[in-house]
PDB file of N, CA and C and ligand atoms in Angstrom:
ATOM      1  N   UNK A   1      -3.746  13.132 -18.106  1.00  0.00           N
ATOM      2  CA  UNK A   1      -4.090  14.051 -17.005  1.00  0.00           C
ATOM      3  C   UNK A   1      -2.798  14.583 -16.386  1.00  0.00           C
ATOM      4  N   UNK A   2      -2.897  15.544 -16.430  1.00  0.00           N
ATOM      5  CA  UNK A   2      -1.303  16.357 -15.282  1.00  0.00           C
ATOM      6  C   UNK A   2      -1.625  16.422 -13.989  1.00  0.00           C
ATOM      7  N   UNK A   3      -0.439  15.005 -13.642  1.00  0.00           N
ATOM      8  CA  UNK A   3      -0.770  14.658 -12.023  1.00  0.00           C
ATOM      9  C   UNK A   3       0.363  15.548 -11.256  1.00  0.00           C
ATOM     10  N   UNK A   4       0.711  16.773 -11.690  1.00  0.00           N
ATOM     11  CA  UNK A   4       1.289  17.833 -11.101  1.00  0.00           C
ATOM     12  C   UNK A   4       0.593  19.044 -11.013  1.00  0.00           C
ATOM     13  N   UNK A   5      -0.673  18.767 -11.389  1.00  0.00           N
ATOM     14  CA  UNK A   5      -1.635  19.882 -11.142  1.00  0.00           C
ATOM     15  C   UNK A   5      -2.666  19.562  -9.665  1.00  0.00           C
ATOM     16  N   UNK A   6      -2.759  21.169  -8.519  1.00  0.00           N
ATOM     17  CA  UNK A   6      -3.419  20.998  -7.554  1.00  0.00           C
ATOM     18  C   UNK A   6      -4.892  20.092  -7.550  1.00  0.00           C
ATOM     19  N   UNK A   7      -4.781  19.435  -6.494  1.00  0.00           N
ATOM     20  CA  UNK A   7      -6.470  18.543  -6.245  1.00  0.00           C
ATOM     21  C   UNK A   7      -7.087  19.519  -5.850  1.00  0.00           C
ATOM     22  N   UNK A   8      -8.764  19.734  -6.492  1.00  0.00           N
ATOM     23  CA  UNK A   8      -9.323  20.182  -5.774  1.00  0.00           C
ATOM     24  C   UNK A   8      -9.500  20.056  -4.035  1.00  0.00           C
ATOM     25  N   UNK A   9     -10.432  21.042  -3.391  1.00  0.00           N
ATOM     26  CA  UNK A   9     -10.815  20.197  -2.117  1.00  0.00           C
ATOM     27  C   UNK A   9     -11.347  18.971  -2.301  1.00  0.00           C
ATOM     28  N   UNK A  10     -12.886  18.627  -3.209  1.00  0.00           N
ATOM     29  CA  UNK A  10     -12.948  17.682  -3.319  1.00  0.00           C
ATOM     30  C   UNK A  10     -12.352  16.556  -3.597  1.00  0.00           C
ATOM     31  N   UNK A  11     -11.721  16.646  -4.528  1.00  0.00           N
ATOM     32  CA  UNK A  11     -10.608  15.402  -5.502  1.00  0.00           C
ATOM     33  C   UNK A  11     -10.046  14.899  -4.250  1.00  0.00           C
ATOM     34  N   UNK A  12      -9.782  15.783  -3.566  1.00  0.00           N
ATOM     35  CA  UNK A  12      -8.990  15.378  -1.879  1.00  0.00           C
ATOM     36  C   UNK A  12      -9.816  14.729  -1.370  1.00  0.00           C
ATOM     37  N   UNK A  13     -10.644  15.479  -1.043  1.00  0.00           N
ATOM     38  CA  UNK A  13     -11.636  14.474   0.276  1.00  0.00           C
ATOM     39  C   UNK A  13     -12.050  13.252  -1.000  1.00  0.00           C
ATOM     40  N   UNK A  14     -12.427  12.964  -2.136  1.00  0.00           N
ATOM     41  CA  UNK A  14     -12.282  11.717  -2.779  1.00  0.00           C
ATOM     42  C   UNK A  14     -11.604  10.967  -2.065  1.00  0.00           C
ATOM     43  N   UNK A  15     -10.217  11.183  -2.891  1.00  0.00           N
ATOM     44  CA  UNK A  15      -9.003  10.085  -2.951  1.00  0.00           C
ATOM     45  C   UNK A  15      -8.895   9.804  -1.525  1.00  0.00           C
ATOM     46  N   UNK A  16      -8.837  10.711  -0.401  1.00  0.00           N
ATOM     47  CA  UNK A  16      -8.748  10.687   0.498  1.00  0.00           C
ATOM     48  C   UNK A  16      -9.377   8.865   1.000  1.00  0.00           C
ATOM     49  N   UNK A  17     -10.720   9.348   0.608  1.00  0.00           N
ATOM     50  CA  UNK A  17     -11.961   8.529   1.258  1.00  0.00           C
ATOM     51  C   UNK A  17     -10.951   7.187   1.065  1.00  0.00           C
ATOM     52  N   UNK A  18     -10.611   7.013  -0.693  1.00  0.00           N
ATOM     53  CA  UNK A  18      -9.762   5.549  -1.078  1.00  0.00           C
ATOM     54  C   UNK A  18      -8.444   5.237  -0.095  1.00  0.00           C
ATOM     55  N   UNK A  19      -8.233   5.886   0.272  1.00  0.00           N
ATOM     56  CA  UNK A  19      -6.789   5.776   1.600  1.00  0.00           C
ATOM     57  C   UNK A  19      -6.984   5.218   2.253  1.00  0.00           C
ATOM     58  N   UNK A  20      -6.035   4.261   3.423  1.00  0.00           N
ATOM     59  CA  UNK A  20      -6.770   3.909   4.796  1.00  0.00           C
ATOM     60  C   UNK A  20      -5.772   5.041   5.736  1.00  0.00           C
ATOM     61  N   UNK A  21      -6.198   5.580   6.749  1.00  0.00           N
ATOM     62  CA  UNK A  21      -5.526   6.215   7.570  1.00  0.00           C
ATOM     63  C   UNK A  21      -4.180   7.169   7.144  1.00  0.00           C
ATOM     64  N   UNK A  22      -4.710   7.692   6.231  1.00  0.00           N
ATOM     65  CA  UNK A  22      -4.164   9.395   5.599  1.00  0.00           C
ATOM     66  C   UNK A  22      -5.475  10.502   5.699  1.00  0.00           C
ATOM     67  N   UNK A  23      -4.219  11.112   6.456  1.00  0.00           N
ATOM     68  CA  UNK A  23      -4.997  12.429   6.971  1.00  0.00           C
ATOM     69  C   UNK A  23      -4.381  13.407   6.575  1.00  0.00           C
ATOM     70  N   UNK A  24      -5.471  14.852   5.950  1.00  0.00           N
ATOM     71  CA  UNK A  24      -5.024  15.457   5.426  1.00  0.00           C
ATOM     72  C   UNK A  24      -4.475  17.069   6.630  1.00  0.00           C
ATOM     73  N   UNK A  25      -3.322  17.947   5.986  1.00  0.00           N
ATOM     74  CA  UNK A  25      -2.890  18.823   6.872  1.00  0.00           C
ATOM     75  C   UNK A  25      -2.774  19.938   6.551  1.00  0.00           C
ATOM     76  N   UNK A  26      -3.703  20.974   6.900  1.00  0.00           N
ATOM     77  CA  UNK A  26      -4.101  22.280   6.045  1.00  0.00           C
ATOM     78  C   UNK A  26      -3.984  22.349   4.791  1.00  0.00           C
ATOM     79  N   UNK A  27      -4.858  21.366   4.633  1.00  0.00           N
ATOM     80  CA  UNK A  27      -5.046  21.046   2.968  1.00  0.00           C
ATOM     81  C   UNK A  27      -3.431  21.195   1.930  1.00  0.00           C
ATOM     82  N   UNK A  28      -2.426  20.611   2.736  1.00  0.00           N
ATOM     83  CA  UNK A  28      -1.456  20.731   1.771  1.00  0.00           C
ATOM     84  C   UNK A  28      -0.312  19.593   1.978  1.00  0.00           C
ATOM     85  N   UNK A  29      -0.737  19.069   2.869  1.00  0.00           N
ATOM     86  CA  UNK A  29      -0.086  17.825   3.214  1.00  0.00           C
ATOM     87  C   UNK A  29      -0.864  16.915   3.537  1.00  0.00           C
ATOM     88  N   UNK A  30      -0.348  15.556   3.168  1.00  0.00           N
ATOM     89  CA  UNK A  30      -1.252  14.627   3.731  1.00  0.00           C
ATOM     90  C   UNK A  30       0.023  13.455   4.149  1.00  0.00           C
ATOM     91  N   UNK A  31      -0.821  13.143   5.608  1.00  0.00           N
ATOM     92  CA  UNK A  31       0.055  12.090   6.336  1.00  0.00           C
ATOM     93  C   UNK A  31      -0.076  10.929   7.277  1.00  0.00           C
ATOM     94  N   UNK A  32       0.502   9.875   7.437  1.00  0.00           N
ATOM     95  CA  UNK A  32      -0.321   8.883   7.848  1.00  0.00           C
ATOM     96  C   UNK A  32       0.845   8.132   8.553  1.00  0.00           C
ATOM     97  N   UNK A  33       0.488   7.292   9.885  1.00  0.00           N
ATOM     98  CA  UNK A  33       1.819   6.884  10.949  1.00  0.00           C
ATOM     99  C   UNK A  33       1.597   4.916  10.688  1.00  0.00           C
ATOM    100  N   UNK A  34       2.265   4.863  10.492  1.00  0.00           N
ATOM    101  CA  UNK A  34       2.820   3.263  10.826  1.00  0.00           C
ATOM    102  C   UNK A  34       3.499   2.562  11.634  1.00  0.00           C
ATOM    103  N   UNK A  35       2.953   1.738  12.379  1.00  0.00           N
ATOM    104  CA  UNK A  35       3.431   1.347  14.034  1.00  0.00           C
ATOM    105  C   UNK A  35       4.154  -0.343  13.339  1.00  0.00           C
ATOM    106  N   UNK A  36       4.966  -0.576  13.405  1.00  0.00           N
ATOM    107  CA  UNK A  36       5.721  -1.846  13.607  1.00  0.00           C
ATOM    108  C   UNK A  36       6.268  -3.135  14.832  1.00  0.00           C
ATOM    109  N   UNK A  37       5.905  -4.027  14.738  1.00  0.00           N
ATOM    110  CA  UNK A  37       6.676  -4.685  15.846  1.00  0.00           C
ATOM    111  C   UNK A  37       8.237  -4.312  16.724  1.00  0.00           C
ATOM    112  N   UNK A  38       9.385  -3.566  15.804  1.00  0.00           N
ATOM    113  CA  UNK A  38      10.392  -3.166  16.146  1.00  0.00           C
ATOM    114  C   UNK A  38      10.717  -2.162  15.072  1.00  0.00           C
ATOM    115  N   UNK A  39      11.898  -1.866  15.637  1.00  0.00           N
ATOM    116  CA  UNK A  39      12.788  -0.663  15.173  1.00  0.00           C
ATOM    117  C   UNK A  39      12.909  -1.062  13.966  1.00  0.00           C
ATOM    118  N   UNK A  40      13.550  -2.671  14.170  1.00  0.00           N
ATOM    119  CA  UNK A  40      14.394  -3.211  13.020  1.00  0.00           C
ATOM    120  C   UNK A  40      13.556  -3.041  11.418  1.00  0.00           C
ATOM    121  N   UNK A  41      11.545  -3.462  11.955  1.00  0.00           N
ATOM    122  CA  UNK A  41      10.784  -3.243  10.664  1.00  0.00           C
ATOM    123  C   UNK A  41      10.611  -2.207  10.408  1.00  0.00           C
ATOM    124  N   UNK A  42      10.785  -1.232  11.027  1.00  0.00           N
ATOM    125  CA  UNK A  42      10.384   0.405  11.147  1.00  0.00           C
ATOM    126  C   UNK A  42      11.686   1.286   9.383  1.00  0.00           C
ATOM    127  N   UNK A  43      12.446   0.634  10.023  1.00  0.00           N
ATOM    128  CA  UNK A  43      13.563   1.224   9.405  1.00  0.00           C
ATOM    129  C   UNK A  43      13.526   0.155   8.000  1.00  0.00           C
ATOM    130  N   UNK A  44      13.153  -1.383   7.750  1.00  0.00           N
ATOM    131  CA  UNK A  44      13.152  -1.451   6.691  1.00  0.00           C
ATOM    132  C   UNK A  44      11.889  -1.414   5.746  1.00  0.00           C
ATOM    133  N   UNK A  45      10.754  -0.893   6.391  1.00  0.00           N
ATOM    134  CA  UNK A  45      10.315   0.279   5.690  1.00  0.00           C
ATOM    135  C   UNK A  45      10.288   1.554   5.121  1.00  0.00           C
ATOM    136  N   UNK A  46      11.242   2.073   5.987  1.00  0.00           N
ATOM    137  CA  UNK A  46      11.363   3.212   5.449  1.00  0.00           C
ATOM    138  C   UNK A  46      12.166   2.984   4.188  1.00  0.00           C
ATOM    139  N   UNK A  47      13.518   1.770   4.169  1.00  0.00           N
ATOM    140  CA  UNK A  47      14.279   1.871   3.147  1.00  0.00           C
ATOM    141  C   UNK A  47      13.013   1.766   1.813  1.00  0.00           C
ATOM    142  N   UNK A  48      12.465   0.442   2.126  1.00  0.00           N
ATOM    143  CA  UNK A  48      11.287   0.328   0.688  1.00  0.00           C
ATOM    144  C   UNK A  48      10.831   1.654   0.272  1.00  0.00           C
ATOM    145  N   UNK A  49      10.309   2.342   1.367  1.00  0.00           N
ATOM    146  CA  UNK A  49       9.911   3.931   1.153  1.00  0.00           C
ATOM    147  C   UNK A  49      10.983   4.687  -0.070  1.00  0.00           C
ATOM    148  N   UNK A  50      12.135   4.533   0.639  1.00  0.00           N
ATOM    149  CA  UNK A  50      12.912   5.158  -0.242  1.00  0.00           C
ATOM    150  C   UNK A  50      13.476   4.719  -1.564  1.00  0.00           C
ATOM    151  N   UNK A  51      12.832   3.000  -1.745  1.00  0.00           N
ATOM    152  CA  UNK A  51      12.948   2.918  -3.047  1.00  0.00           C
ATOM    153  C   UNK A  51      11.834   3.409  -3.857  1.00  0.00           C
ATOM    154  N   UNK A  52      11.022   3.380  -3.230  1.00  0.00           N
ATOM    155  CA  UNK A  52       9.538   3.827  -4.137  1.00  0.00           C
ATOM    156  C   UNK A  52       9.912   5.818  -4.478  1.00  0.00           C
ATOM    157  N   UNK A  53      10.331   6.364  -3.274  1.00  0.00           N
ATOM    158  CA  UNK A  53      10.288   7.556  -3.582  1.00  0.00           C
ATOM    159  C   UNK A  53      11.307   7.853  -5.161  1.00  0.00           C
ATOM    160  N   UNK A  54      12.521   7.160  -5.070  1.00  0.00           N
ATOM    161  CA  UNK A  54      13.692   7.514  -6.014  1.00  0.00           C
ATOM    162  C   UNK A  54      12.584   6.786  -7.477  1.00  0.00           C
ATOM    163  N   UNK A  55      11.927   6.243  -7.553  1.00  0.00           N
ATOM    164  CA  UNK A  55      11.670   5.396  -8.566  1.00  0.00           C
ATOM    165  C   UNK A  55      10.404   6.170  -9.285  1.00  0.00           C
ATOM    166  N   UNK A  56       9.739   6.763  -8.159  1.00  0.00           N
ATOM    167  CA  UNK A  56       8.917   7.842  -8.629  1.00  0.00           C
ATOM    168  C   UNK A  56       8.819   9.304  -8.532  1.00  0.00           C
ATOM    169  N   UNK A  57      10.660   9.429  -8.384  1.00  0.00           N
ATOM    170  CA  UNK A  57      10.855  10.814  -8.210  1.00  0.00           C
ATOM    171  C   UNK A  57      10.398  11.840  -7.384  1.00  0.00           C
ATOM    172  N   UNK A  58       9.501  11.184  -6.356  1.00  0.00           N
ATOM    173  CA  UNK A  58       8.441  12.283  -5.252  1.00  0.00           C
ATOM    174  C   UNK A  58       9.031  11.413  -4.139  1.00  0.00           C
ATOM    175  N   UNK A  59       9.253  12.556  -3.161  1.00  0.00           N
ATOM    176  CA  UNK A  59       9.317  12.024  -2.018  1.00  0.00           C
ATOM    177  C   UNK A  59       9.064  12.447  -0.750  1.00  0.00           C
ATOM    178  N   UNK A  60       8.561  11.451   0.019  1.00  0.00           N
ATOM    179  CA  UNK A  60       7.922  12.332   1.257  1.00  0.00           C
ATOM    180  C   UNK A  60       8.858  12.673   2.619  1.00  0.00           C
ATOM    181  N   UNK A  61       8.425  13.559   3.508  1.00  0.00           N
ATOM    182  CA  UNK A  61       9.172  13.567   4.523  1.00  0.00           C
ATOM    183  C   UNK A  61       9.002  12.217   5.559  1.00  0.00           C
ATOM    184  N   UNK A  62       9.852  12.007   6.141  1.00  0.00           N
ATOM    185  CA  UNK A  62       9.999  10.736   6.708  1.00  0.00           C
ATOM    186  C   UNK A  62      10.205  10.952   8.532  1.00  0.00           C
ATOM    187  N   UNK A  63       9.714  10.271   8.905  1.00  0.00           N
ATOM    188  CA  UNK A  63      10.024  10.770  10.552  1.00  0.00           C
ATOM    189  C   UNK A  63      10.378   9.139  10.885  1.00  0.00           C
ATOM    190  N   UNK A  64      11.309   8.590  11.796  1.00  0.00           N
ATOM    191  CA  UNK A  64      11.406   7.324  12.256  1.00  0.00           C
ATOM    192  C   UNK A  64      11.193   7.798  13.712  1.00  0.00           C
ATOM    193  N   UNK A  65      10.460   7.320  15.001  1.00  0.00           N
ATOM    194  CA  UNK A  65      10.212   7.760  16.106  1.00  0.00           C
ATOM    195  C   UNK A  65      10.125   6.384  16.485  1.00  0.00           C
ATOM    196  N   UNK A  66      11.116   4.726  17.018  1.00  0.00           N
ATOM    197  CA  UNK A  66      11.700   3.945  16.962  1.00  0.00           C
ATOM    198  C   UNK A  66      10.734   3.341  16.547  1.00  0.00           C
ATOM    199  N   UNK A  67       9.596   2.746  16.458  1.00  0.00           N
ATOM    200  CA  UNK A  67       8.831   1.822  16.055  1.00  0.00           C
ATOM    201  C   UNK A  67       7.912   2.271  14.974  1.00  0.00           C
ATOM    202  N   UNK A  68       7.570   3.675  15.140  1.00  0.00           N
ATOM    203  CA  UNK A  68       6.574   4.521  14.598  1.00  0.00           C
ATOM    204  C   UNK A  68       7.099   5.190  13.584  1.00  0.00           C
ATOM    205  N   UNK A  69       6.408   4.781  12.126  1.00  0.00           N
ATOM    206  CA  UNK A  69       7.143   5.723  10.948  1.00  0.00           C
ATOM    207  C   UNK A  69       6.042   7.221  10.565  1.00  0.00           C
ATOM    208  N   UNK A  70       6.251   7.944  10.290  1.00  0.00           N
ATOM    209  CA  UNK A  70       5.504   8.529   9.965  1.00  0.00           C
ATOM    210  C   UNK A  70       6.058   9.750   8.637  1.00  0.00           C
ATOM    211  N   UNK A  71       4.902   9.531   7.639  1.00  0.00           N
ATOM    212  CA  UNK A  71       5.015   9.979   6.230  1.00  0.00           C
ATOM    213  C   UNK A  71       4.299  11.154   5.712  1.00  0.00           C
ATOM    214  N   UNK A  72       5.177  12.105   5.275  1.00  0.00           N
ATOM    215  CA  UNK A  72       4.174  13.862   5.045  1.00  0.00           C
ATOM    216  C   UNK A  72       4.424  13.640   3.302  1.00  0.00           C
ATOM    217  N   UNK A  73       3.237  13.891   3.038  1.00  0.00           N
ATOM    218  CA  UNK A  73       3.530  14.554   1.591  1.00  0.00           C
ATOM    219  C   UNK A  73       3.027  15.654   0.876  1.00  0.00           C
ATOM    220  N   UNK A  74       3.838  16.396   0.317  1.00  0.00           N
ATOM    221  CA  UNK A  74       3.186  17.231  -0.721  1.00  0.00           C
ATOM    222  C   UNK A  74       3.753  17.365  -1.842  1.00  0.00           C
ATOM    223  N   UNK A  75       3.375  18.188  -2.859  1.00  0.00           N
ATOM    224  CA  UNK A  75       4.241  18.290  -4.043  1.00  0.00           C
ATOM    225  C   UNK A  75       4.715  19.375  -4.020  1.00  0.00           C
ATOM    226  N   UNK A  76       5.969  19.708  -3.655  1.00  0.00           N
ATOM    227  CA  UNK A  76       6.892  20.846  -3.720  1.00  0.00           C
ATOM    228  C   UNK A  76       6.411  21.555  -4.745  1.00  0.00           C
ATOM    229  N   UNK A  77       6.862  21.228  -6.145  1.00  0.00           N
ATOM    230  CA  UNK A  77       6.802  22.301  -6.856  1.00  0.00           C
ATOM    231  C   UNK A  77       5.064  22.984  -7.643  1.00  0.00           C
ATOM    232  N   UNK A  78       3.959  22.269  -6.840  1.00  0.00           N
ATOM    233  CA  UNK A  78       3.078  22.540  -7.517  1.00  0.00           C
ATOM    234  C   UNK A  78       2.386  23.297  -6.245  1.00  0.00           C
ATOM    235  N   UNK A  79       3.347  23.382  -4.997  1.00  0.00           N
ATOM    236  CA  UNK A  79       2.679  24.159  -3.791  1.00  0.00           C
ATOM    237  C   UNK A  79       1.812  23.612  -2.920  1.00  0.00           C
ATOM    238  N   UNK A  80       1.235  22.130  -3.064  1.00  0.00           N
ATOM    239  CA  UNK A  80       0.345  21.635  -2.528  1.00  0.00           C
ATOM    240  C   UNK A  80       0.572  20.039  -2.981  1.00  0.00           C
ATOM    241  N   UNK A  81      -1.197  19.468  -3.111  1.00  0.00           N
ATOM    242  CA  UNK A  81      -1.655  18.285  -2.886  1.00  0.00           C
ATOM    243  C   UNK A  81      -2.044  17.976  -4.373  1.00  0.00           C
ATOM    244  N   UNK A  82      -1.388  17.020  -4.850  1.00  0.00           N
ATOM    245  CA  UNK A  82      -1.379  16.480  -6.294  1.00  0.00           C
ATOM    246  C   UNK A  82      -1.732  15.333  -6.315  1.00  0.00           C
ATOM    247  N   UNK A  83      -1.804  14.837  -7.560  1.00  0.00           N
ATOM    248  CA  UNK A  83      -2.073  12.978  -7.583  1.00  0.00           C
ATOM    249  C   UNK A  83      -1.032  12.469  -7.495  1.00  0.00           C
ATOM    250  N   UNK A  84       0.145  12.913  -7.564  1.00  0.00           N
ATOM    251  CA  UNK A  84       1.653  12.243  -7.101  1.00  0.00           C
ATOM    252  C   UNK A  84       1.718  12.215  -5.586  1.00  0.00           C
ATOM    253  N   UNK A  85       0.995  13.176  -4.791  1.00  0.00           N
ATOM    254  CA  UNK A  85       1.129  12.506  -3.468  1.00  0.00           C
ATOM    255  C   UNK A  85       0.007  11.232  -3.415  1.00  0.00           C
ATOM    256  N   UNK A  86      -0.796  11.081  -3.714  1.00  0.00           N
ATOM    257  CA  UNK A  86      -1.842   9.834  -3.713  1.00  0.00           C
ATOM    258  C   UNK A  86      -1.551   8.833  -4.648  1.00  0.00           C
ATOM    259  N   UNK A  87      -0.614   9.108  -5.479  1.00  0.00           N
ATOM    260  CA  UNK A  87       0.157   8.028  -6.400  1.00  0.00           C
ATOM    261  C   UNK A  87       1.254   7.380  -4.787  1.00  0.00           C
ATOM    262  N   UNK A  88       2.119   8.218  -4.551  1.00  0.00           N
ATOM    263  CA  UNK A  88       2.960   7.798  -3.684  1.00  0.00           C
ATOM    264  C   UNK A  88       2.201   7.383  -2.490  1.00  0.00           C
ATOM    265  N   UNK A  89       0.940   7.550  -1.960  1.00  0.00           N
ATOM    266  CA  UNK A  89       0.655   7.220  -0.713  1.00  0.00           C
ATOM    267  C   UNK A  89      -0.107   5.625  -0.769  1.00  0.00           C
ATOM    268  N   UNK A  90      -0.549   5.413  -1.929  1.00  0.00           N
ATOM    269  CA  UNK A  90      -0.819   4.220  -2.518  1.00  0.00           C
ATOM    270  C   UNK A  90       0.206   2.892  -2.413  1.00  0.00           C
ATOM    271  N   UNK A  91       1.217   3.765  -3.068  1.00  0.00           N
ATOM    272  CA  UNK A  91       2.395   2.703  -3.215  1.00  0.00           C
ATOM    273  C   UNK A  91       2.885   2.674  -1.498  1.00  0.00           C
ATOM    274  N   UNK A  92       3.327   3.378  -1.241  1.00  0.00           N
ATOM    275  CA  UNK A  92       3.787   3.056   0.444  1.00  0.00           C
ATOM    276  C   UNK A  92       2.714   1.941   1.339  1.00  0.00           C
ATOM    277  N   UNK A  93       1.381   2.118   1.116  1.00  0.00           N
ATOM    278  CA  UNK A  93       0.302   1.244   1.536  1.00  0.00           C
ATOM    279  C   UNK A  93       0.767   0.162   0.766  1.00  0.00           C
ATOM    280  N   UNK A  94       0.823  -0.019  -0.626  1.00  0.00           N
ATOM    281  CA  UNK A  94       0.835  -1.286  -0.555  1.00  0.00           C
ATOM    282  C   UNK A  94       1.962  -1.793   0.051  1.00  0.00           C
ATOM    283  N   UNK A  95       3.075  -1.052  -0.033  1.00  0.00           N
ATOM    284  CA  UNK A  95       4.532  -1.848   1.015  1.00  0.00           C
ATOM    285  C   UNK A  95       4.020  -2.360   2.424  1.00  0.00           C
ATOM    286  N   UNK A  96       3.396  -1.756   2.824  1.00  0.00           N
ATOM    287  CA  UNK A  96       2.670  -1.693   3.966  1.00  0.00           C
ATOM    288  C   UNK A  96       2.297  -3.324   4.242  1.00  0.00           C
ATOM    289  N   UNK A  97       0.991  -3.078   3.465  1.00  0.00           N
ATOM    290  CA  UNK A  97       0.290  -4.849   3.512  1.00  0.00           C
ATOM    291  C   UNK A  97       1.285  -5.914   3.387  1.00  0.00           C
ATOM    292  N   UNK A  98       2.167  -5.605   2.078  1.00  0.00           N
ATOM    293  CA  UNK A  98       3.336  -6.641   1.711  1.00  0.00           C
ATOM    294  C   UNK A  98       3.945  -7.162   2.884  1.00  0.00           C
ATOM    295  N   UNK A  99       4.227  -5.950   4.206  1.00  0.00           N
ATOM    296  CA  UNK A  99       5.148  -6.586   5.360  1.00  0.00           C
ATOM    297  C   UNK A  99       3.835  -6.985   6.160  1.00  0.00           C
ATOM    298  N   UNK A 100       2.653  -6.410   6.904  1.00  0.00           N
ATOM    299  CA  UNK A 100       1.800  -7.504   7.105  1.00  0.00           C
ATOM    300  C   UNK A 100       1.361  -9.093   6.851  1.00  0.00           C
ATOM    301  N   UNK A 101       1.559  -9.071   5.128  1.00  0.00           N
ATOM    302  CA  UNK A 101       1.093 -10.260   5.064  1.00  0.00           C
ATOM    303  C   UNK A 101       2.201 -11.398   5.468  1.00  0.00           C
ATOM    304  N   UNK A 102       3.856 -10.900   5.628  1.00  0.00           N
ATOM    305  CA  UNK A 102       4.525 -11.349   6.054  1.00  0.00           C
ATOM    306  C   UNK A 102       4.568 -12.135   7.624  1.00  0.00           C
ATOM    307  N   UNK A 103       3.900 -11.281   8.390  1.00  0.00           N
ATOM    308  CA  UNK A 103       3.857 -11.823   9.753  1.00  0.00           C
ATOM    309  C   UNK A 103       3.182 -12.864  10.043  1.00  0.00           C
TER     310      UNK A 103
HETATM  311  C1  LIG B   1      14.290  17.691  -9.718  1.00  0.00           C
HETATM  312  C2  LIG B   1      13.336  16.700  -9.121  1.00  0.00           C
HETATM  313  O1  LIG B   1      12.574  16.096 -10.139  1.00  0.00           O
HETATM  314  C3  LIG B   1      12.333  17.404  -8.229  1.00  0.00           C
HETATM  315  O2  LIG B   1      13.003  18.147  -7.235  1.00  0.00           O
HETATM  316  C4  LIG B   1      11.357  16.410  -7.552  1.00  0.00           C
HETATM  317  C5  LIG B   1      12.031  15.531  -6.523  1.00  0.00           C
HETATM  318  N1  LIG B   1      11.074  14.990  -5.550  1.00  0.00           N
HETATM  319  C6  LIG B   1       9.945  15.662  -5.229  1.00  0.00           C
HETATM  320  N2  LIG B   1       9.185  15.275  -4.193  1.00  0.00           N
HETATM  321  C7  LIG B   1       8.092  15.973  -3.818  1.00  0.00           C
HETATM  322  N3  LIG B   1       7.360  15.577  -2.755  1.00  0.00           N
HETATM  323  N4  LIG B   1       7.732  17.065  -4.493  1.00  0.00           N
HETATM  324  C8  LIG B   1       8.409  17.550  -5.542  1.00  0.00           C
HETATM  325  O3  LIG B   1       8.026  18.580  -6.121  1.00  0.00           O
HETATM  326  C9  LIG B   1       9.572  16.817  -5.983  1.00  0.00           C
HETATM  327  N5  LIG B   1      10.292  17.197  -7.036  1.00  0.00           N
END
């Protein structure tokens, strides 16, 4: 399947549904905020972020707002919403749980 080809609307509101708390943004971004105990976890999430992005070549925009991360994605070169952003929004969730189950 060419996961550089646009999602339908539906395929969206699908995958969507499989997400927890990704929301989609004029159908061409989709983005979702992560609240941390401190700065300190805030930021070493984002680094994990940025290993996942280099490793799967997609990467999202990143906002650090001190505790609060927050993650945009789209696929540049296909103009929109692909299965590489829901490939990548997957993987960031699971980083996610990984530092949960830590606490
Ligand atoms: C050359 C390199 O493969 C491309 O620029 C990659 C890099 N990371 C990317 N990230 C995202 N979100 N969309 C892209 O189209 C994209 N393209």
């Amino acid at each position: 399947m060419d996961r550089n080809r646009l999602l339908t609307e539906d395929e969206l509101a699908e995958q969507l549904a499989l997400l927890k708390g990704w929301k989609a943004e004029e159908g061409k971004r989709i983005a979702k905020s992560y609240v941390f105990p401190a700065f300190a976890e805030a930021v070493a999430f984002v680094n994990r972020v940025a290993g996942i992005a280099e490793t799967m070549n997609h990467h999202p925009f990143i906002a650090i707002d001190y505790r609060r991360v927050t993650l945009r994605l789209t696929t540049w070169h296909s103009g929109g919403l692909t299965h590489l952003d829901i490939d990548s929004a997957k993987a960031y969730d699971g980083e996610q749980n990984h530092l949960l189950d830590k606490e």
